[in-house]
Amino acid sequence: MVKEVLLACVGKPSAGKSSFLNSVTDATAKVGNYPFTTIKPNQGVAYMPIDCPCKKYGKESQCKPRHGTCENGIRNVPVQMLDVAGLVPGASEGQGLGNQFLDDLRHANALIHVVDVSGTTDASGKVTQGYDPINDIDWLRSEIHSWVLNNLLKKWPNIVRRHTATKSTSIETLQAQFSGYGSTISVVAKFMDKLGIKDPLETWDDAMIGKVVDGFLDERFPTVVALNKIDMTDADKNITKIMRKYDPNTLVLTSALAEAFLRDMHKKRYLNYQEGTDIVDTKDDLPDSDLKPLDDKLRTRIEKVQDLVLYRYGSTGVHEVLKRAVDMLGVIPAYPVKSITNFSSGTGINKGGAFRDCILIWPGTTVREFAKIVHPELDKYYLYAETVGGIKLAEDAIITEQNNVISFKTSQNVSQTSSDNAPGANSSEKKTANKK
Ligand SMILES: Nc1nc2c(ncn2[C@@H]2O[C@H](COP(=O)(O)OP(=O)(O)O)[C@@H](O)[C@H]2O)c(=O)[nH]1
Ligand SMILES: [Mg+2]
């Protein structure tokens, strides 16, 4: 099984999920500029900036990514994003939690929980004043938790009977129940190991089953919380409160609105905006540039975004969310090349360019597994693999940031870079097994 990195935006209505997705995805991306085969209406492609090896090896001018772009050694690698609407308070009791939500969630690798930190929308997303957004953070988790738990408890007597009759292990029995949420046997093995439960499954009470569901959700759905709408008046005091209560590593401050505005202004050539930074230059700053002059209204709006968001928080935060989510998953970029000296690819239109393909792989992926991901024929005719400096890599060597530029030698001349339908990130049952 092969799958792609997919981040799902979740949260109550009006938290800013669609705005967040629109602010980071490129609706106008050229067809073929991303490796994903199907893009649904609520889906988009975001570009995650990473350090490209072209910089380390002085090949910036030759670097020709097939998907995304690379500028001055910063490579924008495509990841898929999904806008998952439909989760409302009471969803686990059957209010508004449809099959669509389930289906979307089971494809997600990580969740981005978008929270309206301004306090201007209530629990169900209606306009209000002074709402305490701290409620929303636990709500989402407990909503998904009770939904999974209720489904499990309904069937529990049957599950136990079957478990005993088939002499299954707890891991096998749980996986049969969790597979609908995109789980794999290795996900279950991992969280069960962390929980360290010694009691046999048939003796578990409801509290224990609840604990198991918690362990499952932690492992299956790593979550970044985007505290959104930081540009609004009351955001400040709410942020302070939330920061005190939760692990700051899971929290990122965002203004999807500011990001969308800056990108739009950049596109319309009123300013130069460096995404992910607080750097904005207008005609006032660069009189000799080709930027359009600002009228007073526009100037005021830009200054407001700078004062309320960029100068106060350092950036709009949206890129940091992507980075944090991908870091949590621990995926590693790997670069299959034909030539380990000039990093070119053997075939295709960008034949002469360097580092044409970048494939995100799960942690624990071995060199041989990577060969198979790049192209089945590389695996079939596999002789050996080498990395920069002509250093040979063992088949079972784990790919890390240190050996992720790889050339495969084969007994027959086969395509050395990923086949056209190779996805941006790959996983197989086996590889997920090695997932952190
Ligand atoms: N001030 C402000 N408003 C935002 C921000 N993000 C979204 N909104 C607004 O919040 C409302 C709901 O946003 P939307 O993306 O439709 O929420 P969704 O229901 O979660 O998809 C819209 O009016 C957005 O313009 C933000 O960062 N700042
Ligand atoms: Mg929406």
Short mmCIF file of C-alpha atoms and ligand atoms in Angstrom, two decimals:
data_model
loop_
_atom_site.label_atom_id
_atom_site.label_comp_id
_atom_site.label_asym_id
_atom_site.label_seq_id
_atom_site.Cartn_x
_atom_site.Cartn_y
_atom_site.Cartn_z
CA MET A 1 0.00 0.00 0.00
CA VAL A 2 1.27 3.41 -0.93
CA LYS A 3 0.01 6.60 0.57
CA GLU A 4 0.81 10.29 0.60
CA VAL A 5 1.34 12.75 3.42
CA LEU A 6 -2.01 14.33 4.11
CA LEU A 7 -2.75 16.93 6.76
CA ALA A 8 -6.37 17.45 7.75
CA CYS A 9 -7.77 20.76 9.06
CA VAL A 10 -10.36 20.06 11.74
CA GLY A 11 -12.23 22.26 14.18
CA LYS A 12 -15.61 23.74 14.99
CA PRO A 13 -17.51 25.68 12.35
CA SER A 14 -16.10 29.17 11.64
CA ALA A 15 -12.80 28.49 13.39
CA GLY A 16 -11.09 29.24 10.08
CA LYS A 17 -10.42 25.80 8.55
CA SER A 18 -11.25 26.82 4.99
CA SER A 19 -9.37 30.09 5.40
CA PHE A 20 -6.35 28.23 6.73
CA LEU A 21 -6.38 25.78 3.86
CA ASN A 22 -6.79 28.54 1.30
CA SER A 23 -4.00 30.56 2.85
CA VAL A 24 -1.44 27.78 2.53
CA THR A 25 -2.53 25.99 -0.59
CA ASP A 26 -2.01 27.12 -4.08
CA ALA A 27 -5.27 26.88 -5.94
CA THR A 28 -3.56 28.13 -9.06
CA ALA A 29 -0.76 25.56 -8.97
CA LYS A 30 -0.03 24.31 -12.43
CA VAL A 31 -1.37 20.87 -13.18
CA GLY A 32 1.42 18.42 -12.62
CA ASN A 33 3.22 20.66 -10.18
CA TYR A 34 2.29 18.22 -7.47
CA PRO A 35 2.55 14.46 -7.48
CA PHE A 36 -0.94 13.72 -6.25
CA THR A 37 -3.31 11.99 -8.54
CA THR A 38 -6.69 13.07 -7.25
CA ILE A 39 -7.53 16.42 -5.73
CA LYS A 40 -11.01 16.71 -4.31
CA PRO A 41 -12.89 20.01 -3.90
CA ASN A 42 -12.05 20.28 -0.20
CA GLN A 43 -8.44 19.42 -0.83
CA GLY A 44 -5.40 21.51 -1.64
CA VAL A 45 -1.67 21.27 -2.04
CA ALA A 46 0.56 23.19 0.34
CA TYR A 47 4.26 23.68 -0.16
CA MET A 48 6.42 22.94 2.81
CA PRO A 49 9.83 24.67 2.79
CA ILE A 50 12.82 22.42 3.50
CA ASP A 51 16.59 22.76 2.99
CA CYS A 52 17.40 21.26 -0.41
CA PRO A 53 20.69 19.35 -0.80
CA CYS A 54 21.40 21.47 -3.89
CA LYS A 55 22.65 24.17 -1.52
CA LYS A 56 24.98 21.87 0.39
CA TYR A 57 26.50 20.62 -2.87
CA GLY A 58 26.58 23.98 -4.70
CA LYS A 59 24.05 22.98 -7.34
CA GLU A 60 21.45 25.69 -6.73
CA SER A 61 21.51 26.85 -10.34
CA GLN A 62 21.05 23.32 -11.70
CA CYS A 63 18.34 22.28 -9.23
CA LYS A 64 15.18 21.37 -11.14
CA PRO A 65 12.41 19.96 -8.95
CA ARG A 66 9.76 18.11 -10.88
CA HIS A 67 7.16 19.01 -8.24
CA GLY A 68 7.15 22.29 -6.37
CA THR A 69 10.01 24.77 -6.62
CA CYS A 70 13.49 25.41 -5.26
CA GLU A 71 14.87 28.90 -4.71
CA ASN A 72 18.32 29.50 -3.29
CA GLY A 73 18.36 26.09 -1.69
CA ILE A 74 14.93 26.32 -0.10
CA ARG A 75 12.80 23.67 -1.67
CA ASN A 76 9.01 23.78 -1.48
CA VAL A 77 7.83 20.23 -1.21
CA PRO A 78 4.16 19.53 -1.87
CA VAL A 79 2.01 18.03 0.87
CA GLN A 80 -1.72 17.42 0.66
CA MET A 81 -4.19 19.25 2.83
CA LEU A 82 -7.80 18.49 3.52
CA ASP A 83 -10.54 20.73 4.88
CA VAL A 84 -12.62 18.48 7.11
CA ALA A 85 -15.91 20.18 7.88
CA GLY A 86 -18.78 18.60 9.77
CA LEU A 87 -17.50 18.24 13.29
CA VAL A 88 -19.90 20.08 15.60
CA PRO A 89 -20.57 19.76 19.33
CA GLY A 90 -22.55 16.60 19.91
CA ALA A 91 -21.19 15.01 16.76
CA SER A 92 -20.40 11.75 18.53
CA GLU A 93 -24.09 11.50 19.45
CA GLY A 94 -24.87 11.50 15.77
CA GLN A 95 -25.33 15.22 15.20
CA GLY A 96 -23.64 16.15 11.98
CA LEU A 97 -20.85 13.64 12.04
CA GLY A 98 -21.29 12.09 8.66
CA ASN A 99 -19.56 9.40 6.70
CA GLN A 100 -17.65 12.09 4.88
CA PHE A 101 -15.93 13.13 8.08
CA LEU A 102 -14.98 9.55 8.85
CA ASP A 103 -13.70 8.97 5.36
CA ASP A 104 -11.65 12.17 5.36
CA LEU A 105 -10.16 11.49 8.75
CA ARG A 106 -9.03 8.00 7.96
CA HIS A 107 -6.83 9.27 5.16
CA ALA A 108 -5.15 11.91 7.32
CA ASN A 109 -1.66 11.42 8.70
CA ALA A 110 -1.85 14.33 11.10
CA LEU A 111 -4.48 16.80 12.21
CA ILE A 112 -4.36 20.57 12.28
CA HIS A 113 -6.87 21.65 14.88
CA VAL A 114 -7.90 25.18 13.95
CA VAL A 115 -9.14 27.08 17.02
CA ASP A 116 -10.72 30.54 16.95
CA VAL A 117 -8.71 32.18 19.70
CA SER A 118 -10.49 35.54 19.40
CA GLY A 119 -13.46 34.40 21.47
CA THR A 120 -15.92 35.83 18.94
CA THR A 121 -17.56 32.51 18.00
CA ASP A 122 -19.29 30.15 20.42
CA ALA A 123 -18.97 26.37 20.72
CA SER A 124 -21.03 25.79 17.61
CA GLY A 125 -19.45 28.59 15.60
CA LYS A 126 -22.11 31.28 16.06
CA VAL A 127 -21.00 34.89 16.46
CA THR A 128 -20.68 35.95 20.09
CA GLN A 129 -18.47 37.98 22.44
CA GLY A 130 -16.06 36.87 25.14
CA TYR A 131 -16.30 33.12 24.54
CA ASP A 132 -13.44 31.22 26.18
CA PRO A 133 -11.68 29.25 23.42
CA ILE A 134 -9.91 27.03 25.96
CA ASN A 135 -13.10 24.91 25.82
CA ASP A 136 -12.56 24.17 22.15
CA ILE A 137 -9.15 22.59 22.56
CA ASP A 138 -10.28 19.65 24.69
CA TRP A 139 -13.62 19.48 22.96
CA LEU A 140 -12.31 18.22 19.63
CA ARG A 141 -10.29 15.47 21.20
CA SER A 142 -13.09 14.36 23.49
CA GLU A 143 -15.56 14.45 20.62
CA ILE A 144 -13.43 12.12 18.51
CA HIS A 145 -12.67 10.04 21.59
CA SER A 146 -16.30 9.45 22.51
CA TRP A 147 -17.17 8.71 18.94
CA VAL A 148 -14.50 5.99 18.65
CA LEU A 149 -15.23 4.72 22.17
CA ASN A 150 -18.99 4.52 21.63
CA ASN A 151 -18.51 2.56 18.43
CA LEU A 152 -16.27 0.15 20.30
CA LEU A 153 -18.45 -0.25 23.39
CA LYS A 154 -21.54 -0.99 21.29
CA LYS A 155 -19.82 -4.05 19.86
CA TRP A 156 -17.61 -4.93 22.81
CA PRO A 157 -19.35 -8.18 23.94
CA ASN A 158 -19.17 -9.49 20.36
CA ILE A 159 -15.59 -8.33 19.99
CA VAL A 160 -14.61 -10.22 23.14
CA ARG A 161 -16.45 -13.36 22.05
CA ARG A 162 -14.75 -13.35 18.70
CA HIS A 163 -11.41 -12.53 20.29
CA THR A 164 -11.67 -15.61 22.52
CA ALA A 165 -13.02 -17.90 19.82
CA THR A 166 -10.33 -17.04 17.30
CA LYS A 167 -7.56 -16.95 19.93
CA SER A 168 -6.45 -13.60 18.50
CA THR A 169 -3.93 -11.32 20.16
CA SER A 170 -5.18 -8.01 21.59
CA ILE A 171 -3.30 -6.25 18.84
CA GLU A 172 -5.06 -8.22 16.11
CA THR A 173 -8.47 -7.74 17.68
CA LEU A 174 -7.97 -3.99 18.14
CA GLN A 175 -6.61 -3.56 14.64
CA ALA A 176 -9.74 -5.19 13.23
CA GLN A 177 -11.72 -2.48 15.03
CA PHE A 178 -9.44 0.45 14.22
CA SER A 179 -8.68 -0.30 10.57
CA GLY A 180 -11.71 1.82 9.60
CA TYR A 181 -9.86 4.82 11.05
CA GLY A 182 -6.85 4.20 8.85
CA SER A 183 -4.95 2.27 11.50
CA THR A 184 -2.35 -0.37 10.78
CA ILE A 185 -1.17 -3.27 12.87
CA SER A 186 2.02 -1.35 13.64
CA VAL A 187 0.10 1.68 14.93
CA VAL A 188 -1.76 -0.63 17.32
CA ALA A 189 1.41 -2.48 18.31
CA LYS A 190 3.12 0.80 19.07
CA PHE A 191 0.48 2.37 21.27
CA MET A 192 -0.19 -0.91 23.09
CA ASP A 193 3.50 -1.12 23.82
CA LYS A 194 3.46 2.44 25.19
CA LEU A 195 0.40 1.74 27.35
CA GLY A 196 1.99 -1.42 28.71
CA ILE A 197 -1.35 -3.08 29.52
CA LYS A 198 -0.81 -6.51 31.05
CA ASP A 199 -4.43 -7.56 31.66
CA PRO A 200 -6.03 -9.76 28.99
CA LEU A 201 -8.53 -8.01 26.71
CA GLU A 202 -11.52 -9.98 27.97
CA THR A 203 -11.06 -8.47 31.45
CA TRP A 204 -11.00 -4.82 30.35
CA ASP A 205 -13.64 -2.53 31.82
CA ASP A 206 -14.99 0.63 30.13
CA ALA A 207 -12.32 2.81 31.73
CA MET A 208 -9.59 0.58 30.37
CA ILE A 209 -11.14 0.61 26.90
CA GLY A 210 -11.24 4.40 27.16
CA LYS A 211 -7.54 4.41 27.94
CA VAL A 212 -6.89 2.22 24.91
CA VAL A 213 -8.83 4.63 22.70
CA ASP A 214 -6.72 7.50 24.08
CA GLY A 215 -3.53 5.63 23.27
CA PHE A 216 -4.81 4.90 19.80
CA LEU A 217 -5.74 8.52 19.06
CA ASP A 218 -2.35 9.79 20.28
CA GLU A 219 -0.53 7.41 17.97
CA ARG A 220 -2.81 7.61 14.98
CA PHE A 221 -3.60 11.34 14.90
CA PRO A 222 -0.71 13.56 15.95
CA THR A 223 -2.21 17.02 16.27
CA VAL A 224 -0.98 20.58 15.96
CA VAL A 225 -3.27 23.26 17.39
CA ALA A 226 -3.43 26.42 15.28
CA LEU A 227 -4.59 29.25 17.55
CA ASN A 228 -6.14 31.26 14.76
CA LYS A 229 -7.39 34.85 14.40
CA ILE A 230 -4.52 36.28 16.46
CA ASP A 231 -5.11 39.56 14.64
CA MET A 232 -8.31 40.15 16.64
CA THR A 233 -8.67 42.24 19.79
CA ASP A 234 -9.16 39.67 22.54
CA ALA A 235 -6.80 37.07 21.13
CA ASP A 236 -3.93 38.18 23.39
CA LYS A 237 -5.42 37.37 26.74
CA ASN A 238 -6.87 34.07 25.49
CA ILE A 239 -3.49 33.04 24.10
CA THR A 240 -1.76 33.69 27.43
CA LYS A 241 -4.28 31.52 29.23
CA ILE A 242 -4.02 28.65 26.74
CA MET A 243 -0.23 28.79 26.63
CA ARG A 244 -0.17 28.29 30.38
CA LYS A 245 -2.32 25.18 30.28
CA TYR A 246 -1.05 23.24 27.25
CA ASP A 247 2.25 21.98 25.90
CA PRO A 248 3.55 24.94 23.87
CA ASN A 249 5.12 22.51 21.38
CA THR A 250 1.70 21.59 20.09
CA LEU A 251 0.49 25.20 19.80
CA VAL A 252 1.13 27.62 16.94
CA LEU A 253 -0.27 31.16 16.69
CA THR A 254 -1.80 31.92 13.31
CA SER A 255 -3.68 34.45 11.29
CA ALA A 256 -5.01 32.74 8.19
CA LEU A 257 -6.62 36.00 7.19
CA ALA A 258 -3.34 37.93 7.30
CA GLU A 259 -1.58 35.24 5.28
CA ALA A 260 -4.30 35.22 2.62
CA PHE A 261 -4.19 39.03 2.44
CA LEU A 262 -0.40 39.19 2.12
CA ARG A 263 -0.32 36.51 -0.55
CA ASP A 264 -3.02 38.25 -2.49
CA MET A 265 -1.23 41.60 -2.29
CA HIS A 266 1.99 39.92 -3.35
CA LYS A 267 0.31 38.36 -6.35
CA LYS A 268 -1.22 41.69 -7.32
CA ARG A 269 2.25 43.25 -7.02
CA TYR A 270 1.50 45.76 -4.28
CA LEU A 271 4.23 44.27 -2.13
CA ASN A 272 6.90 41.62 -1.84
CA TYR A 273 6.07 39.20 0.91
CA GLN A 274 8.45 36.47 1.98
CA GLU A 275 6.18 33.68 3.18
CA GLY A 276 6.91 32.43 6.65
CA THR A 277 8.69 35.65 7.68
CA ASP A 278 7.76 39.19 8.77
CA ILE A 279 9.40 40.66 5.66
CA VAL A 280 7.10 42.86 3.60
CA ASP A 281 8.39 45.48 1.17
CA THR A 282 6.18 47.98 -0.60
CA LYS A 283 6.83 50.72 -3.14
CA ASP A 284 7.49 53.01 -0.14
CA ASP A 285 10.40 50.75 0.85
CA LEU A 286 11.59 50.03 -2.69
CA PRO A 287 10.90 53.13 -4.81
CA ASP A 288 12.86 51.75 -7.78
CA SER A 289 11.03 48.44 -7.89
CA ASP A 290 8.25 47.48 -10.27
CA LEU A 291 5.77 47.33 -7.35
CA LYS A 292 2.52 49.25 -7.68
CA PRO A 293 2.11 52.40 -5.56
CA LEU A 294 -0.20 52.18 -2.52
CA ASP A 295 -3.18 54.38 -1.79
CA ASP A 296 -3.81 55.41 1.84
CA LYS A 297 -6.42 52.74 2.44
CA LEU A 298 -4.16 49.92 1.33
CA ARG A 299 -1.20 51.35 3.20
CA THR A 300 -3.24 51.41 6.41
CA ARG A 301 -4.36 47.81 5.93
CA ILE A 302 -0.82 46.61 5.37
CA GLU A 303 0.43 48.52 8.40
CA LYS A 304 -2.33 46.99 10.48
CA VAL A 305 -1.31 43.46 9.48
CA GLN A 306 2.29 44.33 10.30
CA ASP A 307 1.43 45.77 13.71
CA LEU A 308 -1.13 43.21 14.77
CA VAL A 309 0.49 40.08 13.37
CA LEU A 310 3.93 40.26 11.77
CA TYR A 311 5.77 42.51 14.24
CA ARG A 312 3.97 41.14 17.24
CA TYR A 313 4.29 37.42 16.48
CA GLY A 314 7.07 37.24 13.88
CA SER A 315 4.97 35.69 11.13
CA THR A 316 1.42 34.69 10.25
CA GLY A 317 2.30 31.26 11.66
CA VAL A 318 0.67 29.17 8.96
CA HIS A 319 3.93 27.74 7.60
CA GLU A 320 5.07 26.91 11.09
CA VAL A 321 1.95 24.78 11.49
CA LEU A 322 2.84 22.71 8.41
CA LYS A 323 6.42 22.36 9.56
CA ARG A 324 5.34 21.29 13.03
CA ALA A 325 2.91 18.70 11.67
CA VAL A 326 5.47 17.20 9.32
CA ASP A 327 8.09 17.21 12.10
CA MET A 328 5.69 15.30 14.31
CA LEU A 329 5.32 12.64 11.63
CA GLY A 330 9.09 12.50 11.31
CA VAL A 331 9.01 12.08 7.53
CA ILE A 332 12.35 12.48 5.78
CA PRO A 333 12.94 13.90 2.31
CA ALA A 334 14.94 11.51 0.11
CA TYR A 335 16.42 12.20 -3.32
CA PRO A 336 16.89 9.43 -5.89
CA VAL A 337 19.47 10.46 -8.51
CA LYS A 338 21.07 8.72 -11.45
CA SER A 339 24.45 10.32 -11.03
CA ILE A 340 25.89 10.61 -7.55
CA THR A 341 28.44 13.15 -8.81
CA ASN A 342 26.27 15.70 -10.60
CA PHE A 343 22.92 14.60 -9.09
CA SER A 344 21.17 14.52 -12.45
CA SER A 345 18.38 12.14 -13.37
CA GLY A 346 18.68 9.68 -16.16
CA THR A 347 15.43 10.16 -17.92
CA GLY A 348 12.60 12.58 -18.50
CA ILE A 349 12.35 16.21 -19.42
CA ASN A 350 14.55 17.53 -16.65
CA LYS A 351 17.24 15.01 -17.39
CA GLY A 352 20.07 17.51 -17.11
CA GLY A 353 18.83 19.11 -13.91
CA ALA A 354 19.88 18.15 -10.42
CA PHE A 355 17.71 16.73 -7.62
CA ARG A 356 14.67 16.31 -9.81
CA ASP A 357 12.74 14.15 -7.35
CA CYS A 358 12.17 14.55 -3.65
CA ILE A 359 10.17 11.81 -1.99
CA LEU A 360 8.98 12.07 1.60
CA ILE A 361 9.47 8.76 3.35
CA TRP A 362 8.49 7.48 6.76
CA PRO A 363 11.17 7.22 9.42
CA GLY A 364 12.72 3.78 9.42
CA THR A 365 12.52 3.31 5.65
CA THR A 366 15.50 1.27 4.43
CA VAL A 367 17.54 1.78 1.27
CA ARG A 368 16.01 -1.26 -0.40
CA GLU A 369 12.49 -0.22 0.54
CA PHE A 370 13.21 3.19 -0.93
CA ALA A 371 14.33 1.57 -4.19
CA LYS A 372 10.96 -0.13 -4.42
CA ILE A 373 9.14 3.14 -3.69
CA VAL A 374 11.07 4.97 -6.42
CA HIS A 375 10.49 2.35 -9.06
CA PRO A 376 9.60 -1.36 -8.85
CA GLU A 377 12.27 -2.15 -11.46
CA LEU A 378 14.98 -0.65 -9.27
CA ASP A 379 14.07 -3.30 -6.77
CA LYS A 380 13.82 -6.06 -9.36
CA TYR A 381 17.26 -5.39 -10.88
CA TYR A 382 18.86 -4.07 -7.70
CA LEU A 383 22.63 -4.42 -7.40
CA TYR A 384 23.66 -1.82 -4.83
CA ALA A 385 23.10 1.76 -3.73
CA GLU A 386 25.50 4.59 -3.07
CA THR A 387 25.33 8.01 -1.55
CA VAL A 388 27.41 11.17 -1.96
CA GLY A 389 31.15 10.52 -2.13
CA GLY A 390 30.54 7.10 -3.66
CA ILE A 391 29.84 5.60 -0.25
CA LYS A 392 28.02 2.28 -0.60
CA LEU A 393 24.87 1.83 1.44
CA ALA A 394 23.67 -1.48 2.81
CA GLU A 395 20.24 -2.59 1.64
CA ASP A 396 18.92 -2.53 5.16
CA ALA A 397 20.52 0.81 6.08
CA ILE A 398 17.93 3.22 7.41
CA ILE A 399 17.65 6.42 5.40
CA THR A 400 18.42 9.57 7.40
CA GLU A 401 19.05 13.22 6.55
CA GLN A 402 22.73 12.23 6.21
CA ASN A 403 22.41 9.62 3.45
CA ASN A 404 19.22 10.70 1.71
CA VAL A 405 20.76 11.41 -1.69
CA ILE A 406 20.91 7.97 -3.27
CA SER A 407 21.86 6.44 -6.60
CA PHE A 408 20.81 2.87 -7.35
CA LYS A 409 22.94 0.55 -9.48
CA THR A 410 21.00 -2.09 -11.35
CA SER A 411 21.79 -5.09 -13.50
CA GLN A 412 19.66 -3.65 -16.29
CA ASN A 413 19.23 -0.10 -17.39
CA VAL A 414 16.04 1.05 -15.70
CA SER A 415 14.54 4.44 -14.93
CA GLN A 416 16.42 5.80 -11.95
CA THR A 417 13.91 8.29 -10.74
CA SER A 418 10.40 7.91 -9.57
CA SER A 419 7.82 6.70 -12.00
CA ASP A 420 5.26 9.33 -12.95
CA ASN A 421 2.69 8.05 -10.57
CA ALA A 422 5.06 7.85 -7.65
CA PRO A 423 3.56 9.89 -4.86
CA GLY A 424 5.14 12.66 -2.83
CA ALA A 425 5.40 10.43 0.16
CA ASN A 426 5.05 6.75 0.46
CA SER A 427 4.38 4.17 2.97
CA SER A 428 3.73 0.51 3.07
CA GLU A 429 2.48 -1.59 5.92
CA LYS A 430 6.07 -2.52 6.57
CA LYS A 431 7.30 1.05 6.65
CA THR A 432 4.53 2.28 8.86
CA ALA A 433 5.79 -0.42 11.15
CA ASN A 434 8.93 1.57 11.57
CA LYS A 435 7.11 4.81 12.00
CA LYS A 436 8.07 6.67 15.17
N1 LIG B 1 -9.84 38.09 11.81
C1 LIG B 1 -9.67 36.88 11.30
N2 LIG B 1 -10.71 36.24 10.74
C2 LIG B 1 -10.50 35.00 10.24
C3 LIG B 1 -9.24 34.36 10.28
N3 LIG B 1 -9.37 33.14 9.70
C4 LIG B 1 -10.66 33.03 9.32
N4 LIG B 1 -11.35 34.15 9.64
C5 LIG B 1 -12.77 34.44 9.38
O1 LIG B 1 -13.57 33.55 10.12
C6 LIG B 1 -14.76 33.22 9.39
C7 LIG B 1 -14.88 31.69 9.26
O2 LIG B 1 -13.81 31.21 8.50
P1 LIG B 1 -13.87 29.86 7.66
O3 LIG B 1 -12.55 29.65 7.07
O4 LIG B 1 -15.03 29.87 6.74
O5 LIG B 1 -14.15 28.82 8.85
P2 LIG B 1 -14.48 27.25 8.77
O6 LIG B 1 -15.95 27.12 9.00
O7 LIG B 1 -13.72 26.64 9.92
O8 LIG B 1 -14.04 26.74 7.45
C8 LIG B 1 -14.63 33.92 8.05
O9 LIG B 1 -15.36 35.12 8.09
C9 LIG B 1 -13.14 34.22 7.94
O10 LIG B 1 -12.85 35.36 7.18
C10 LIG B 1 -8.14 35.08 10.87
O11 LIG B 1 -7.01 34.62 10.96
N5 LIG B 1 -8.44 36.32 11.36
MG MG B 2 -15.21 25.86 5.93
#
